[in-house]
DNA sequence: TCCGTCATTTGGATCGATCCAAAACGTCAA
DNA sequence: TTGACGTTTTGGATCGATCCAAATGACGGA
């Protein structure tokens, strides 16, 4: 369905300048030159470049040969000026260094490349100002669609702004406003956290603390809802506890250290993401406690490292690559049909049980 | 020196459509409309957009007000068609999920943003084919310069190809060919590894294994050279040992496990990067060995996690952010003066000693 | 032979910002 | 008053690919 827009000269070779002229002041090769060389009109060459089915096979190969021979370089600027499409999709995430997003971007890349689109990646570093600059630039570049994992504190009106820009936007993992406005792809984290709590409760845990993010966006609320709901269902609401803070490994470490110093330390931790969970594990180890034995830890995302670390981390798997793929496919669909009804894709989040939730809590064991 | 190219409308607000028309079929606002609205010519408006010093202050503010009022969007395609510069720099790295590159990209972003340039980021995933696609696309986009951390197995002729493309290219961390051709920014890893070996030797280690990458690029050779040189200087050449393999945490884990099963296990490991080192630490822990006591471990890069992990990882600090900044600055200089002599910037790499090399090797202790 | 049909091909016209040479406007000294 | 000079402003011409309506060519049936 999606038309392939790869061009022949995408496959360049590494021989020195082609047969054509390519000196220091070489005039740029244009469609006109190719047309002359191949004995056709500019229009036909243009059609060949667009992989249009209108041109005859023999003409196509002849034109492609000429383009190759002259060392032609497609001029996106000129194309962009005339046509609405650019075969480019903007991707803005808030923390590219988090392996979760690395995997997600890989999934996005795969789908887009296969469809002849190219991702234009940017890292907002969770700064709304940076994010704005990138979005503006992407609009100037006429990207066909936007995949956005919004920075914290992004004003909810951003989605409306993008709508007036007529720029299709797919929100990933986080969404602005109470319910997702417009297209959204994410994981069912509420359910995942719910399952995690239920699992901990079934092991006998009662004091379960949630290490949440320090700002109030949708991804944070989902975790909180799942947590509260499950604690309530287990009749443990009064013992529930939420700690807010930064979402890095270092912050997770510090927060957990502080937590362990308190009188009523929890027997189990559910962490906003795996980075925080890995920080928590480090904190436990520094205090001479054994994760999974002295205190259970559950992460969220199930990044590769979760299964590798020692002890292996129980985590709610959010399947970043699948989310990236789904989002990219949705973007392509939205480009094809901008007026279609907004989609909200929520992939299941499954609890991967490993060593950090292997046994019942100590206190329970002692009392039994 | 470098002319600032930021435009006024970079700072948009989130109010609904500006006073101008912005319905579903809104005609795009162009310089012509702004000119009419402000009572000047297209040319003048163009000059304002370019922040040219030629226009009078009063005219400038009037034009900017009109642009704002009409909801103008700069059209990079049209600009690109006419002018040689695009205020865009391509950045291609081979593993964006590695925190080292996350930090490096942050440094690049800072410098470029400050100069009014925008990074166009791409992740080759160490695949030369992907890398080629991105480079081609960036040429089509007329990026002003390229910051390239080449994928493994990249044909060395690529640099010549880029030269014939007349595209300034700065190589980062890795370079193609024996000695860097063209501009290069990296860290003095040879010296860093040398220092690491010397440090281990001073602690009494004799069996020091290097966990290297599985392909033969410059960054790999530097490590090898530093290692060989230092081992030789210590008279330990016959005991030196190099193991090649993939450069991920998981691969580091597996390789170390295999290594520990062998008869003549080393007392110290030097790892190609921190990810491999962290994998090695996990392997030791799985075998019930204590990193730093039963076997020393040294990483390279000094990513944030190195200091946090338990036990804290000794690492050769390569200062990714500083490297990113230096490279971006060099790129700006190269854009300003394309004919300048190629620069080769090598920043010092310093050994950060932590817990994983805290004590003398066991065997030595036993024998003493 | 002529005409309709289908598959290809083709010349402008066009997109919107930039470049350039030249014009307009002051200002001031001769 | 004139002219020289410095500062601002301006009207085409232009970049190179795409769009569109119309032309061309080939073929088969009447």
PDB file of C-alpha atoms in Angstrom, chain B residues 18-273:
ATOM      1  CA  UNK B  18      -2.595  33.199  15.185  1.00  0.00           C
ATOM      2  CA  UNK B  19      -4.603  36.129  13.955  1.00  0.00           C
ATOM      3  CA  UNK B  20      -3.970  35.119  10.353  1.00  0.00           C
ATOM      4  CA  UNK B  21      -5.994  32.573   8.397  1.00  0.00           C
ATOM      5  CA  UNK B  22      -5.241  28.966   9.344  1.00  0.00           C
ATOM      6  CA  UNK B  23      -8.251  26.902   8.374  1.00  0.00           C
ATOM      7  CA  UNK B  24      -8.040  23.366   6.996  1.00  0.00           C
ATOM      8  CA  UNK B  25      -7.110  24.524   3.518  1.00  0.00           C
ATOM      9  CA  UNK B  26      -5.064  27.480   4.671  1.00  0.00           C
ATOM     10  CA  UNK B  27      -2.714  28.727   1.982  1.00  0.00           C
ATOM     11  CA  UNK B  28       0.842  28.748   3.211  1.00  0.00           C
ATOM     12  CA  UNK B  29       2.121  32.118   4.326  1.00  0.00           C
ATOM     13  CA  UNK B  30       5.111  33.220   2.271  1.00  0.00           C
ATOM     14  CA  UNK B  31       7.571  36.051   2.349  1.00  0.00           C
ATOM     15  CA  UNK B  32       5.361  37.841  -0.161  1.00  0.00           C
ATOM     16  CA  UNK B  33       2.437  38.021   2.246  1.00  0.00           C
ATOM     17  CA  UNK B  34       4.643  39.233   5.044  1.00  0.00           C
ATOM     18  CA  UNK B  35       6.081  41.843   2.738  1.00  0.00           C
ATOM     19  CA  UNK B  36       2.601  43.104   1.895  1.00  0.00           C
ATOM     20  CA  UNK B  37       1.562  43.107   5.531  1.00  0.00           C
ATOM     21  CA  UNK B  38       4.653  44.994   6.659  1.00  0.00           C
ATOM     22  CA  UNK B  39       4.774  47.309   3.675  1.00  0.00           C
ATOM     23  CA  UNK B  40       8.216  46.293   2.437  1.00  0.00           C
ATOM     24  CA  UNK B  41       9.601  44.100  -0.326  1.00  0.00           C
ATOM     25  CA  UNK B  42      10.160  40.352  -0.348  1.00  0.00           C
ATOM     26  CA  UNK B  43      13.892  40.936  -0.389  1.00  0.00           C
ATOM     27  CA  UNK B  44      13.806  42.914   2.803  1.00  0.00           C
ATOM     28  CA  UNK B  45      11.775  40.257   4.549  1.00  0.00           C
ATOM     29  CA  UNK B  46      14.270  37.674   3.368  1.00  0.00           C
ATOM     30  CA  UNK B  47      17.096  39.704   4.835  1.00  0.00           C
ATOM     31  CA  UNK B  48      15.284  39.926   8.146  1.00  0.00           C
ATOM     32  CA  UNK B  49      14.853  36.160   8.187  1.00  0.00           C
ATOM     33  CA  UNK B  50      18.566  35.755   7.675  1.00  0.00           C
ATOM     34  CA  UNK B  51      19.295  38.100  10.553  1.00  0.00           C
ATOM     35  CA  UNK B  52      21.227  40.239   8.140  1.00  0.00           C
ATOM     36  CA  UNK B  53      22.816  43.362   9.631  1.00  0.00           C
ATOM     37  CA  UNK B  54      21.781  45.311   6.544  1.00  0.00           C
ATOM     38  CA  UNK B  55      18.209  46.037   7.575  1.00  0.00           C
ATOM     39  CA  UNK B  56      17.308  48.953   9.808  1.00  0.00           C
ATOM     40  CA  UNK B  57      16.251  48.107  13.327  1.00  0.00           C
ATOM     41  CA  UNK B  58      12.771  49.587  12.965  1.00  0.00           C
ATOM     42  CA  UNK B  59      12.111  47.654   9.768  1.00  0.00           C
ATOM     43  CA  UNK B  60      13.336  44.460  11.355  1.00  0.00           C
ATOM     44  CA  UNK B  61      10.938  44.615  14.275  1.00  0.00           C
ATOM     45  CA  UNK B  62       8.034  45.558  12.005  1.00  0.00           C
ATOM     46  CA  UNK B  63       8.709  42.590   9.732  1.00  0.00           C
ATOM     47  CA  UNK B  64       9.108  40.209  12.636  1.00  0.00           C
ATOM     48  CA  UNK B  65       5.795  41.367  14.043  1.00  0.00           C
ATOM     49  CA  UNK B  66       4.092  40.724  10.720  1.00  0.00           C
ATOM     50  CA  UNK B  67       5.619  37.254  10.444  1.00  0.00           C
ATOM     51  CA  UNK B  68       4.398  36.426  13.918  1.00  0.00           C
ATOM     52  CA  UNK B  69       0.938  37.803  13.231  1.00  0.00           C
ATOM     53  CA  UNK B  70       0.485  35.808  10.045  1.00  0.00           C
ATOM     54  CA  UNK B  71       1.806  32.575  11.527  1.00  0.00           C
ATOM     55  CA  UNK B  72       4.685  32.307   9.120  1.00  0.00           C
ATOM     56  CA  UNK B  73       6.624  29.059   8.760  1.00  0.00           C
ATOM     57  CA  UNK B  74      10.090  29.225   7.298  1.00  0.00           C
ATOM     58  CA  UNK B  75      10.372  27.007   4.249  1.00  0.00           C
ATOM     59  CA  UNK B  76      13.721  25.250   4.392  1.00  0.00           C
ATOM     60  CA  UNK B  77      13.094  23.537   1.068  1.00  0.00           C
ATOM     61  CA  UNK B  78      12.895  26.803  -0.808  1.00  0.00           C
ATOM     62  CA  UNK B  79      15.891  28.203   1.005  1.00  0.00           C
ATOM     63  CA  UNK B  80      17.882  25.048   0.386  1.00  0.00           C
ATOM     64  CA  UNK B  81      17.159  25.240  -3.299  1.00  0.00           C
ATOM     65  CA  UNK B  82      18.747  28.602  -3.691  1.00  0.00           C
ATOM     66  CA  UNK B  83      21.477  28.763  -1.102  1.00  0.00           C
ATOM     67  CA  UNK B  84      24.365  26.497  -0.323  1.00  0.00           C
ATOM     68  CA  UNK B  85      23.941  26.467   3.453  1.00  0.00           C
ATOM     69  CA  UNK B  86      21.238  24.746   5.451  1.00  0.00           C
ATOM     70  CA  UNK B  87      22.361  25.277   9.068  1.00  0.00           C
ATOM     71  CA  UNK B  88      22.102  21.535   9.526  1.00  0.00           C
ATOM     72  CA  UNK B  89      24.779  19.052  10.545  1.00  0.00           C
ATOM     73  CA  UNK B  90      24.463  15.303  10.101  1.00  0.00           C
ATOM     74  CA  UNK B  91      25.452  13.128  13.053  1.00  0.00           C
ATOM     75  CA  UNK B  92      25.868   9.401  12.480  1.00  0.00           C
ATOM     76  CA  UNK B  93      26.843   7.111  15.332  1.00  0.00           C
ATOM     77  CA  UNK B  94      26.974   3.355  15.467  1.00  0.00           C
ATOM     78  CA  UNK B  95      25.285   2.650  18.768  1.00  0.00           C
ATOM     79  CA  UNK B  96      23.019   5.310  20.147  1.00  0.00           C
ATOM     80  CA  UNK B  97      21.918   3.046  23.004  1.00  0.00           C
ATOM     81  CA  UNK B  98      25.412   3.099  24.484  1.00  0.00           C
ATOM     82  CA  UNK B  99      25.383   5.797  27.183  1.00  0.00           C
ATOM     83  CA  UNK B 100      28.756   6.948  25.909  1.00  0.00           C
ATOM     84  CA  UNK B 101      27.153   8.121  22.690  1.00  0.00           C
ATOM     85  CA  UNK B 102      24.197   9.545  24.516  1.00  0.00           C
ATOM     86  CA  UNK B 103      26.589  11.841  26.358  1.00  0.00           C
ATOM     87  CA  UNK B 104      28.582  12.601  23.229  1.00  0.00           C
ATOM     88  CA  UNK B 105      25.474  13.587  21.325  1.00  0.00           C
ATOM     89  CA  UNK B 106      24.466  15.836  24.211  1.00  0.00           C
ATOM     90  CA  UNK B 107      27.762  17.683  23.865  1.00  0.00           C
ATOM     91  CA  UNK B 108      27.311  18.002  20.120  1.00  0.00           C
ATOM     92  CA  UNK B 109      23.765  19.274  20.527  1.00  0.00           C
ATOM     93  CA  UNK B 110      24.822  21.969  22.957  1.00  0.00           C
ATOM     94  CA  UNK B 111      27.419  23.499  20.695  1.00  0.00           C
ATOM     95  CA  UNK B 112      25.337  23.251  17.540  1.00  0.00           C
ATOM     96  CA  UNK B 113      22.211  24.695  19.098  1.00  0.00           C
ATOM     97  CA  UNK B 114      24.174  27.619  20.471  1.00  0.00           C
ATOM     98  CA  UNK B 115      25.440  28.374  16.967  1.00  0.00           C
ATOM     99  CA  UNK B 116      21.960  28.129  15.473  1.00  0.00           C
ATOM    100  CA  UNK B 117      22.657  24.811  13.802  1.00  0.00           C
ATOM    101  CA  UNK B 118      20.519  21.737  14.126  1.00  0.00           C
ATOM    102  CA  UNK B 119      21.804  18.189  14.397  1.00  0.00           C
ATOM    103  CA  UNK B 120      20.323  15.548  12.132  1.00  0.00           C
ATOM    104  CA  UNK B 121      20.917  12.392  14.165  1.00  0.00           C
ATOM    105  CA  UNK B 122      21.042   8.848  12.805  1.00  0.00           C
ATOM    106  CA  UNK B 123      21.953   5.481  14.264  1.00  0.00           C
ATOM    107  CA  UNK B 124      23.760   3.095  11.945  1.00  0.00           C
ATOM    108  CA  UNK B 125      23.625   0.189  14.376  1.00  0.00           C
ATOM    109  CA  UNK B 126      27.132  -0.658  13.124  1.00  0.00           C
ATOM    110  CA  UNK B 127      25.688  -1.636   9.757  1.00  0.00           C
ATOM    111  CA  UNK B 128      27.584  -0.160   6.804  1.00  0.00           C
ATOM    112  CA  UNK B 129      24.483  -0.489   4.620  1.00  0.00           C
ATOM    113  CA  UNK B 130      22.371   1.568   7.002  1.00  0.00           C
ATOM    114  CA  UNK B 131      25.184   4.033   7.347  1.00  0.00           C
ATOM    115  CA  UNK B 132      25.326   4.445   3.572  1.00  0.00           C
ATOM    116  CA  UNK B 133      21.614   5.091   3.359  1.00  0.00           C
ATOM    117  CA  UNK B 134      21.845   7.781   5.991  1.00  0.00           C
ATOM    118  CA  UNK B 135      24.867   9.404   4.409  1.00  0.00           C
ATOM    119  CA  UNK B 136      23.160   9.486   1.042  1.00  0.00           C
ATOM    120  CA  UNK B 137      20.077  11.014   2.552  1.00  0.00           C
ATOM    121  CA  UNK B 138      22.137  13.606   4.342  1.00  0.00           C
ATOM    122  CA  UNK B 139      23.830  14.551   1.128  1.00  0.00           C
ATOM    123  CA  UNK B 140      20.426  14.947  -0.457  1.00  0.00           C
ATOM    124  CA  UNK B 141      19.451  17.145   2.472  1.00  0.00           C
ATOM    125  CA  UNK B 142      22.536  19.292   1.892  1.00  0.00           C
ATOM    126  CA  UNK B 143      23.793  19.096   5.443  1.00  0.00           C
ATOM    127  CA  UNK B 144      26.639  21.551   5.907  1.00  0.00           C
ATOM    128  CA  UNK B 145      28.889  19.005   7.576  1.00  0.00           C
ATOM    129  CA  UNK B 146      28.980  15.495   8.896  1.00  0.00           C
ATOM    130  CA  UNK B 147      29.994  14.123  12.283  1.00  0.00           C
ATOM    131  CA  UNK B 148      30.681  10.470  11.738  1.00  0.00           C
ATOM    132  CA  UNK B 149      31.471   7.677  14.120  1.00  0.00           C
ATOM    133  CA  UNK B 150      31.941   5.040  11.439  1.00  0.00           C
ATOM    134  CA  UNK B 151      30.326   1.624  11.548  1.00  0.00           C
ATOM    135  CA  UNK B 152      32.586  -1.398  11.737  1.00  0.00           C
ATOM    136  CA  UNK B 153      33.698  -2.739   8.401  1.00  0.00           C
ATOM    137  CA  UNK B 154      33.186   0.614   6.745  1.00  0.00           C
ATOM    138  CA  UNK B 155      35.281   0.665   3.584  1.00  0.00           C
ATOM    139  CA  UNK B 156      38.164   3.126   4.079  1.00  0.00           C
ATOM    140  CA  UNK B 157      37.396   4.641   0.670  1.00  0.00           C
ATOM    141  CA  UNK B 158      34.325   6.211   2.238  1.00  0.00           C
ATOM    142  CA  UNK B 159      36.370   9.226   3.276  1.00  0.00           C
ATOM    143  CA  UNK B 160      37.463   9.810  -0.305  1.00  0.00           C
ATOM    144  CA  UNK B 161      33.888   9.432  -1.468  1.00  0.00           C
ATOM    145  CA  UNK B 162      32.786  12.062   1.007  1.00  0.00           C
ATOM    146  CA  UNK B 163      35.610  14.288  -0.176  1.00  0.00           C
ATOM    147  CA  UNK B 164      34.432  14.049  -3.770  1.00  0.00           C
ATOM    148  CA  UNK B 165      30.987  14.891  -2.438  1.00  0.00           C
ATOM    149  CA  UNK B 166      32.595  18.054  -1.066  1.00  0.00           C
ATOM    150  CA  UNK B 167      31.026  17.257   2.263  1.00  0.00           C
ATOM    151  CA  UNK B 168      33.133  18.223   5.298  1.00  0.00           C
ATOM    152  CA  UNK B 169      33.362  15.207   7.562  1.00  0.00           C
ATOM    153  CA  UNK B 170      34.694  14.925  11.092  1.00  0.00           C
ATOM    154  CA  UNK B 171      35.447  11.440  12.312  1.00  0.00           C
ATOM    155  CA  UNK B 172      34.799  10.702  15.956  1.00  0.00           C
ATOM    156  CA  UNK B 173      36.484   8.100  18.164  1.00  0.00           C
ATOM    157  CA  UNK B 174      37.114   5.795  15.257  1.00  0.00           C
ATOM    158  CA  UNK B 175      38.811   6.703  12.022  1.00  0.00           C
ATOM    159  CA  UNK B 176      39.126   4.908   8.737  1.00  0.00           C
ATOM    160  CA  UNK B 177      42.541   3.880   7.478  1.00  0.00           C
ATOM    161  CA  UNK B 178      45.805   3.584   9.374  1.00  0.00           C
ATOM    162  CA  UNK B 179      46.219   7.232  10.281  1.00  0.00           C
ATOM    163  CA  UNK B 180      43.277   9.584  10.388  1.00  0.00           C
ATOM    164  CA  UNK B 181      42.623  11.101   6.984  1.00  0.00           C
ATOM    165  CA  UNK B 182      40.910  14.419   7.304  1.00  0.00           C
ATOM    166  CA  UNK B 183      39.473  15.819  10.502  1.00  0.00           C
ATOM    167  CA  UNK B 184      39.386  13.631  13.581  1.00  0.00           C
ATOM    168  CA  UNK B 185      38.441  14.018  17.216  1.00  0.00           C
ATOM    169  CA  UNK B 186      39.054  11.285  19.745  1.00  0.00           C
ATOM    170  CA  UNK B 187      40.581  10.395  23.077  1.00  0.00           C
ATOM    171  CA  UNK B 188      44.074   9.192  23.782  1.00  0.00           C
ATOM    172  CA  UNK B 189      42.959   5.685  24.474  1.00  0.00           C
ATOM    173  CA  UNK B 190      46.352   4.200  23.781  1.00  0.00           C
ATOM    174  CA  UNK B 191      47.778   6.174  26.681  1.00  0.00           C
ATOM    175  CA  UNK B 192      44.755   5.399  28.834  1.00  0.00           C
ATOM    176  CA  UNK B 193      45.091   1.673  28.314  1.00  0.00           C
ATOM    177  CA  UNK B 194      48.807   1.950  28.868  1.00  0.00           C
ATOM    178  CA  UNK B 195      48.187   3.623  32.216  1.00  0.00           C
ATOM    179  CA  UNK B 196      45.621   1.000  33.116  1.00  0.00           C
ATOM    180  CA  UNK B 197      48.060  -1.822  32.486  1.00  0.00           C
ATOM    181  CA  UNK B 198      50.795  -0.035  34.406  1.00  0.00           C
ATOM    182  CA  UNK B 199      48.403   0.418  37.309  1.00  0.00           C
ATOM    183  CA  UNK B 200      47.495  -3.268  37.314  1.00  0.00           C
ATOM    184  CA  UNK B 201      51.137  -4.260  37.102  1.00  0.00           C
ATOM    185  CA  UNK B 202      51.960  -2.016  40.046  1.00  0.00           C
ATOM    186  CA  UNK B 203      49.313  -3.891  42.016  1.00  0.00           C
ATOM    187  CA  UNK B 204      51.157  -7.107  41.201  1.00  0.00           C
ATOM    188  CA  UNK B 205      49.056  -8.461  38.352  1.00  0.00           C
ATOM    189  CA  UNK B 206      50.802 -10.492  35.706  1.00  0.00           C
ATOM    190  CA  UNK B 207      48.019 -12.313  33.874  1.00  0.00           C
ATOM    191  CA  UNK B 208      46.126  -9.441  32.296  1.00  0.00           C
ATOM    192  CA  UNK B 209      43.660 -10.223  29.525  1.00  0.00           C
ATOM    193  CA  UNK B 210      42.287  -7.673  27.033  1.00  0.00           C
ATOM    194  CA  UNK B 211      38.671  -8.157  26.017  1.00  0.00           C
ATOM    195  CA  UNK B 212      38.732  -6.476  22.617  1.00  0.00           C
ATOM    196  CA  UNK B 213      36.235  -5.907  19.822  1.00  0.00           C
ATOM    197  CA  UNK B 214      35.841  -8.468  17.091  1.00  0.00           C
ATOM    198  CA  UNK B 215      36.736  -6.218  14.232  1.00  0.00           C
ATOM    199  CA  UNK B 216      39.849  -4.396  13.352  1.00  0.00           C
ATOM    200  CA  UNK B 217      39.142  -0.684  13.336  1.00  0.00           C
ATOM    201  CA  UNK B 218      41.250   2.158  14.637  1.00  0.00           C
ATOM    202  CA  UNK B 219      39.679   2.358  18.085  1.00  0.00           C
ATOM    203  CA  UNK B 220      40.411  -1.310  18.531  1.00  0.00           C
ATOM    204  CA  UNK B 221      43.996  -0.999  17.380  1.00  0.00           C
ATOM    205  CA  UNK B 222      44.669   1.836  19.791  1.00  0.00           C
ATOM    206  CA  UNK B 223      43.620  -0.291  22.719  1.00  0.00           C
ATOM    207  CA  UNK B 224      45.716  -3.133  21.477  1.00  0.00           C
ATOM    208  CA  UNK B 225      48.765  -0.950  20.978  1.00  0.00           C
ATOM    209  CA  UNK B 226      48.525   0.579  24.422  1.00  0.00           C
ATOM    210  CA  UNK B 227      48.097  -2.852  25.944  1.00  0.00           C
ATOM    211  CA  UNK B 228      50.976  -4.493  24.082  1.00  0.00           C
ATOM    212  CA  UNK B 229      53.275  -1.591  24.709  1.00  0.00           C
ATOM    213  CA  UNK B 230      52.626  -1.535  28.440  1.00  0.00           C
ATOM    214  CA  UNK B 231      52.844  -5.299  28.819  1.00  0.00           C
ATOM    215  CA  UNK B 232      56.113  -5.254  26.958  1.00  0.00           C
ATOM    216  CA  UNK B 233      57.457  -2.419  29.086  1.00  0.00           C
ATOM    217  CA  UNK B 234      56.647  -4.490  32.160  1.00  0.00           C
ATOM    218  CA  UNK B 235      58.369  -7.508  30.669  1.00  0.00           C
ATOM    219  CA  UNK B 236      55.091  -9.416  30.602  1.00  0.00           C
ATOM    220  CA  UNK B 237      54.675  -9.784  26.884  1.00  0.00           C
ATOM    221  CA  UNK B 238      54.542 -13.565  26.959  1.00  0.00           C
ATOM    222  CA  UNK B 239      51.670 -13.425  29.404  1.00  0.00           C
ATOM    223  CA  UNK B 240      49.561 -11.050  27.380  1.00  0.00           C
ATOM    224  CA  UNK B 241      46.345 -12.360  25.971  1.00  0.00           C
ATOM    225  CA  UNK B 242      43.699 -10.819  23.703  1.00  0.00           C
ATOM    226  CA  UNK B 243      40.163 -12.118  23.352  1.00  0.00           C
ATOM    227  CA  UNK B 244      37.911 -10.739  20.631  1.00  0.00           C
ATOM    228  CA  UNK B 245      34.140 -10.566  20.662  1.00  0.00           C
ATOM    229  CA  UNK B 246      31.023  -8.445  20.451  1.00  0.00           C
ATOM    230  CA  UNK B 247      30.908  -5.207  22.431  1.00  0.00           C
ATOM    231  CA  UNK B 248      27.743  -5.527  24.476  1.00  0.00           C
ATOM    232  CA  UNK B 249      27.076  -6.201  28.105  1.00  0.00           C
ATOM    233  CA  UNK B 250      25.697  -9.656  27.315  1.00  0.00           C
ATOM    234  CA  UNK B 251      28.665 -10.603  25.177  1.00  0.00           C
ATOM    235  CA  UNK B 252      31.047  -9.393  27.871  1.00  0.00           C
ATOM    236  CA  UNK B 253      29.258 -11.615  30.348  1.00  0.00           C
ATOM    237  CA  UNK B 254      29.440 -14.703  28.147  1.00  0.00           C
ATOM    238  CA  UNK B 255      33.041 -14.165  27.181  1.00  0.00           C
ATOM    239  CA  UNK B 256      34.106 -13.764  30.761  1.00  0.00           C
ATOM    240  CA  UNK B 257      32.229 -16.869  31.847  1.00  0.00           C
ATOM    241  CA  UNK B 258      34.016 -18.864  29.153  1.00  0.00           C
ATOM    242  CA  UNK B 259      37.321 -17.334  30.195  1.00  0.00           C
ATOM    243  CA  UNK B 260      36.836 -18.292  33.831  1.00  0.00           C
ATOM    244  CA  UNK B 261      36.276 -21.910  32.869  1.00  0.00           C
ATOM    245  CA  UNK B 262      39.708 -22.140  31.347  1.00  0.00           C
ATOM    246  CA  UNK B 263      42.685 -23.465  33.221  1.00  0.00           C
ATOM    247  CA  UNK B 264      44.876 -20.361  33.208  1.00  0.00           C
ATOM    248  CA  UNK B 265      42.336 -17.737  34.181  1.00  0.00           C
ATOM    249  CA  UNK B 266      43.636 -14.155  34.303  1.00  0.00           C
ATOM    250  CA  UNK B 267      43.807 -12.092  37.470  1.00  0.00           C
ATOM    251  CA  UNK B 268      42.822  -8.914  35.692  1.00  0.00           C
ATOM    252  CA  UNK B 269      40.658  -7.888  32.745  1.00  0.00           C
ATOM    253  CA  UNK B 270      40.840  -4.781  30.618  1.00  0.00           C
ATOM    254  CA  UNK B 271      37.652  -4.326  28.649  1.00  0.00           C
ATOM    255  CA  UNK B 272      37.076  -2.546  25.349  1.00  0.00           C
ATOM    256  CA  UNK B 273      34.386  -0.398  26.936  1.00  0.00           C
TER     257      UNK B 273
END
